[in-house]
CSV table of C-alpha atoms in Angstrom, one decimal:
chain,number,residue,atom,x,y,z
N,1167,GLY,CA,-4.6,-15.3,-13.6
N,1168,ALA,CA,-1.3,-13.6,-13.4
N,1169,GLY,CA,-0.9,-10.9,-10.8
N,1170,VAL,CA,1.0,-7.7,-10.9
N,1171,SER,CA,4.7,-8.3,-11.7
N,1172,GLN,CA,7.6,-6.0,-11.1
N,1173,SER,CA,11.2,-6.1,-12.2
N,1174,PRO,CA,13.9,-6.2,-11.1
N,1175,SER,CA,13.1,-7.6,-7.7
N,1176,ASN,CA,16.3,-6.1,-6.3
N,1177,LYS,CA,18.5,-3.4,-7.6
N,1178,VAL,CA,21.7,-2.1,-6.1
N,1179,THR,CA,23.2,1.0,-7.7
N,1180,GLU,CA,25.7,3.7,-7.0
N,1181,LYS,CA,24.8,7.2,-6.1
N,1182,GLY,CA,24.4,9.3,-9.2
N,1183,LYS,CA,23.3,6.5,-11.5
N,1184,ASP,CA,19.9,6.3,-13.2
N,1185,VAL,CA,17.6,3.4,-12.6
N,1186,GLU,CA,14.4,2.1,-14.3
N,1187,LEU,CA,11.8,0.1,-12.5
N,1188,ARG,CA,9.2,-1.8,-14.4
N,1189,CYS,CA,5.6,-2.8,-13.6
N,1190,ASP,CA,3.4,-5.2,-15.5
N,1191,PRO,CA,-0.2,-4.7,-14.3
N,1192,ILE,CA,-2.9,-7.3,-14.3
N,1193,SER,CA,-4.2,-7.6,-17.9
N,1194,GLY,CA,-7.2,-5.3,-18.5
N,1195,HIS,CA,-6.6,-3.1,-15.5
N,1196,THR,CA,-6.8,0.5,-16.6
N,1197,ALA,CA,-5.5,2.1,-13.4
N,1198,LEU,CA,-1.9,1.8,-12.2
N,1199,TYR,CA,-0.3,3.2,-9.1
N,1200,TRP,CA,3.2,3.6,-7.8
N,1201,TYR,CA,4.0,3.7,-4.1
N,1202,ARG,CA,7.2,3.8,-2.1
N,1203,GLN,CA,7.8,1.9,1.2
N,1204,SER,CA,10.6,3.1,3.4
N,1205,LEU,CA,11.5,2.7,7.0
N,1206,GLY,CA,11.3,6.4,7.7
N,1207,GLN,CA,8.3,7.4,5.7
N,1208,GLY,CA,6.1,4.2,5.7
N,1209,LEU,CA,4.0,3.7,2.6
N,1210,GLU,CA,3.7,6.8,0.4
N,1211,PHE,CA,1.9,7.3,-2.8
N,1212,LEU,CA,3.9,8.5,-5.8
N,1213,ILE,CA,1.8,8.7,-8.9
N,1214,TYR,CA,-1.1,7.0,-10.7
N,1215,PHE,CA,-2.1,6.4,-14.3
N,1216,GLN,CA,-5.5,6.2,-15.8
N,1217,GLY,CA,-4.8,4.5,-19.1
N,1218,ASN,CA,-1.5,6.2,-20.3
N,1219,SER,CA,-2.3,9.5,-18.6
N,1220,ALA,CA,-0.9,10.6,-15.2
N,1221,PRO,CA,-3.1,13.6,-14.2
N,1222,ASP,CA,-1.3,14.5,-11.0
N,1223,LYS,CA,2.5,14.2,-10.6
N,1224,SER,CA,2.6,16.1,-7.3
N,1225,GLY,CA,3.3,13.0,-5.3
N,1226,LEU,CA,6.7,12.4,-6.9
N,1227,PRO,CA,9.4,13.3,-4.4
N,1228,SER,CA,11.5,15.4,-6.7
N,1229,ASP,CA,12.1,16.2,-10.4
N,1230,ARG,CA,14.6,13.3,-10.5
N,1231,PHE,CA,11.6,11.0,-10.5
N,1232,SER,CA,9.5,10.4,-13.7
N,1233,ALA,CA,7.1,7.7,-14.8
N,1234,GLU,CA,5.4,6.7,-18.0
N,1235,ARG,CA,2.9,4.1,-19.1
N,1236,THR,CA,2.6,2.8,-22.7
N,1237,GLY,CA,-0.2,0.9,-24.4
N,1238,GLY,CA,-2.3,1.1,-21.3
N,1239,SER,CA,-0.1,-1.6,-19.8
N,1240,VAL,CA,3.5,-1.6,-18.7
N,1241,SER,CA,4.7,1.3,-16.6
N,1242,THR,CA,8.3,2.4,-15.9
N,1243,LEU,CA,9.4,4.5,-13.0
N,1244,THR,CA,12.7,6.2,-13.6
N,1245,ILE,CA,14.9,7.8,-11.0
N,1246,GLN,CA,17.7,9.9,-12.3
N,1247,ARG,CA,20.9,10.7,-10.4
N,1248,THR,CA,19.9,8.4,-7.5
N,1249,GLN,CA,20.6,9.5,-4.0
N,1250,GLN,CA,20.9,7.4,-0.9
N,1251,GLU,CA,17.5,8.6,0.4
N,1252,ASP,CA,15.9,7.0,-2.7
N,1253,SER,CA,16.7,3.6,-1.1
N,1254,ALA,CA,13.3,1.9,-0.5
N,1255,VAL,CA,10.9,-0.7,-1.8
N,1256,TYR,CA,9.0,0.6,-4.8
N,1257,LEU,CA,5.5,-1.0,-5.1
N,1258,CYS,CA,3.2,-1.0,-8.1
N,1259,ALA,CA,-0.5,-1.7,-7.9
N,1260,SER,CA,-3.2,-2.0,-10.5
N,1261,SER,CA,-7.0,-1.9,-10.5
N,1262,LEU,CA,-9.7,-2.6,-13.0
N,1263,THR,CA,-10.8,1.0,-12.8
N,1264,LEU,CA,-10.0,3.9,-10.4
N,1265,GLN,CA,-13.0,2.8,-8.3
N,1266,GLU,CA,-11.9,-0.8,-7.8
N,1267,THR,CA,-9.6,-2.7,-5.4
N,1268,GLN,CA,-5.9,-2.2,-5.9
N,1269,TYR,CA,-3.7,-5.3,-6.3
N,1270,PHE,CA,-0.1,-5.0,-5.4
N,1271,GLY,CA,3.0,-6.4,-7.0
N,1272,PRO,CA,5.9,-7.9,-4.9
N,1273,GLY,CA,7.9,-4.7,-5.2
N,1274,THR,CA,11.4,-3.7,-6.3
N,1275,ARG,CA,13.9,-3.2,-3.4
N,1276,LEU,CA,16.3,-0.4,-4.4
N,1277,LEU,CA,19.5,0.2,-2.5
N,1278,VAL,CA,21.6,3.2,-3.4
N,1279,LEU,CA,25.2,3.0,-2.2
U,128,GLY,CA,-5.0,16.5,4.9
U,129,ASP,CA,-6.4,13.0,5.3
U,130,SER,CA,-4.4,10.6,7.4
U,131,VAL,CA,-4.5,7.2,9.1
U,132,THR,CA,-3.2,6.4,12.5
U,133,GLN,CA,-2.5,2.9,13.7
U,134,MET,CA,-1.5,1.5,17.1
U,135,GLU,CA,2.3,1.2,17.4
U,136,GLY,CA,3.7,-2.3,17.2
U,137,PRO,CA,5.1,-4.8,17.5
U,138,VAL,CA,2.2,-6.8,18.9
U,139,THR,CA,3.1,-10.2,20.3
U,140,LEU,CA,0.4,-12.8,21.1
U,141,SER,CA,0.1,-16.4,21.9
U,142,GLU,CA,-1.8,-18.7,19.5
U,143,GLU,CA,-5.6,-18.6,20.0
U,144,ALA,CA,-5.4,-15.2,21.7
U,145,CYS,CA,-7.8,-12.3,20.7
U,146,LEU,CA,-6.5,-9.6,18.5
U,147,THR,CA,-7.4,-6.0,18.1
U,148,ILE,CA,-5.4,-3.5,16.1
U,149,ASN,CA,-6.6,0.0,16.4
U,150,CYS,CA,-7.0,2.3,13.4
U,151,THR,CA,-8.4,5.8,13.3
U,152,TYR,CA,-8.6,8.2,10.5
U,153,THR,CA,-9.1,11.8,9.7
U,154,ALA,CA,-10.8,12.6,6.4
U,155,THR,CA,-12.4,15.5,4.7
U,156,GLY,CA,-15.0,13.3,3.0
U,157,TYR,CA,-16.4,9.8,3.1
U,158,PRO,CA,-13.6,7.4,2.2
U,159,SER,CA,-13.5,3.7,1.7
U,160,LEU,CA,-11.4,1.9,4.4
U,161,PHE,CA,-9.1,-1.0,4.0
U,162,TRP,CA,-6.9,-3.4,5.8
U,163,TYR,CA,-3.9,-4.7,3.9
U,164,VAL,CA,-1.6,-7.4,5.1
U,165,GLN,CA,2.1,-8.1,4.3
U,166,TYR,CA,3.3,-11.6,5.1
U,167,PRO,CA,7.1,-12.0,5.5
U,168,GLY,CA,8.8,-11.8,2.2
U,169,GLU,CA,5.5,-11.2,0.3
U,170,GLY,CA,3.7,-8.3,-1.2
U,171,LEU,CA,0.8,-6.3,0.1
U,172,GLN,CA,-2.5,-8.2,0.0
U,173,LEU,CA,-6.0,-6.8,0.6
U,174,LEU,CA,-7.4,-8.4,3.7
U,175,LEU,CA,-10.8,-6.7,3.9
U,176,LYS,CA,-12.6,-3.4,3.1
U,177,ALA,CA,-15.6,-1.3,3.9
U,178,THR,CA,-17.0,1.4,1.7
U,179,LYS,CA,-19.5,3.2,3.9
U,180,ALA,CA,-20.4,3.8,7.5
U,181,ASP,CA,-21.5,0.8,9.5
U,182,ASP,CA,-20.3,-1.6,6.9
U,183,LYS,CA,-18.4,-4.6,8.2
U,184,GLY,CA,-15.5,-6.1,6.2
U,185,SER,CA,-14.5,-9.7,7.0
U,186,ASN,CA,-12.1,-12.2,5.6
U,187,LYS,CA,-10.1,-15.2,7.0
U,188,GLY,CA,-11.7,-14.7,10.5
U,189,PHE,CA,-10.7,-11.0,10.6
U,190,GLU,CA,-13.3,-8.3,10.9
U,191,ALA,CA,-13.5,-4.5,10.9
U,192,THR,CA,-16.4,-2.2,11.2
U,193,TYR,CA,-16.5,1.3,9.6
U,194,ARG,CA,-17.4,3.6,12.5
U,195,LYS,CA,-18.1,7.1,11.3
U,196,GLU,CA,-18.9,8.5,14.7
U,197,THR,CA,-15.5,7.5,16.1
U,198,THR,CA,-13.7,7.6,12.8
U,199,SER,CA,-12.3,4.2,13.4
U,200,PHE,CA,-11.8,0.9,11.6
U,201,HIS,CA,-10.3,-1.5,14.2
U,202,LEU,CA,-9.2,-4.9,13.0
U,203,GLU,CA,-10.3,-7.8,15.2
U,204,LYS,CA,-9.8,-11.6,15.2
U,205,GLY,CA,-11.1,-13.9,17.9
U,206,SER,CA,-8.4,-16.5,17.8
U,207,VAL,CA,-5.1,-15.8,16.0
U,208,GLN,CA,-2.8,-18.4,14.5
U,209,VAL,CA,1.0,-18.5,14.0
U,210,SER,CA,0.3,-18.0,10.3
U,211,ASP,CA,-1.3,-14.6,11.0
U,212,SER,CA,2.1,-13.2,11.8
U,213,ALA,CA,2.6,-10.3,9.4
U,214,VAL,CA,2.5,-6.5,9.2
U,215,TYR,CA,-1.0,-5.1,9.0
U,216,PHE,CA,-1.7,-1.7,7.3
U,217,CYS,CA,-4.9,0.3,7.6
U,218,ALA,CA,-5.6,2.6,4.7
U,219,LEU,CA,-8.2,4.8,3.1
U,220,ASN,CA,-9.1,6.2,-0.3
U,221,TYR,CA,-11.9,7.9,-2.2
U,222,GLY,CA,-11.7,6.2,-5.5
U,223,GLY,CA,-11.9,8.1,-8.8
U,224,SER,CA,-9.2,10.7,-9.2
U,225,GLN,CA,-8.4,10.4,-5.5
U,226,GLY,CA,-7.9,6.6,-5.7
U,227,ASN,CA,-4.5,6.7,-4.2
U,228,LEU,CA,-4.4,4.8,-0.9
U,229,ILE,CA,-3.3,6.7,2.3
U,230,PHE,CA,-1.7,4.2,4.6
U,231,GLY,CA,-1.0,4.0,8.3
U,232,LYS,CA,2.5,3.2,9.5
U,233,GLY,CA,1.7,-0.5,9.8
U,234,THR,CA,1.5,-2.8,12.9
U,235,LYS,CA,3.7,-5.9,13.1
U,236,LEU,CA,2.0,-8.9,14.6
U,237,SER,CA,3.9,-11.9,15.9
U,238,VAL,CA,2.0,-14.9,17.0
U,239,LYS,CA,3.9,-17.5,19.2
U,240,PRO,CA,2.9,-21.2,19.4
């Protein structure tokens, strides 16, 4: 079946602009996760959803970051007023439940100029 | 807090050589342990996992044993191939509301013919 998909695959934006990153999880997966992969910080966890609910937003790097999930499916990560330090690969993963193996999408490579 | 430490890379081996990538962890509880692999230009894929002490995960000729006494989960392969060239990440999680993966920094493996 189809895996986790993310769009866009690449995004170049100017400092100060807002960006939206999209994740389509595997059908039927109730849990969804966002991670960020950068040279300096490695792979870091941002936020997870159980259904449409995000119980803990403390992993988001700043209040410029927000995420939502609708219909228990698609999720959007929004970064407002982007900064150069936001440049990274943003990875999405989904799992059947919170207990199960996470499957990753190909990521969105974000470059903030 | 919990963390994962991997050996620094890059690791360069000749084809058919033995591979060991060291991974140790610090954890407040009893996590599940994982090795993920990222091939060039591709997303993260689960390579193997172990959910409790003394469990051995294995896949594609790779093995790792969950050692609680040494808090380790070293990745081993008896004979590497050029196609094994990738970045390998050790990770842990607890599942449930602490299902987010905590990753090591990654170890780049290059296998020469």
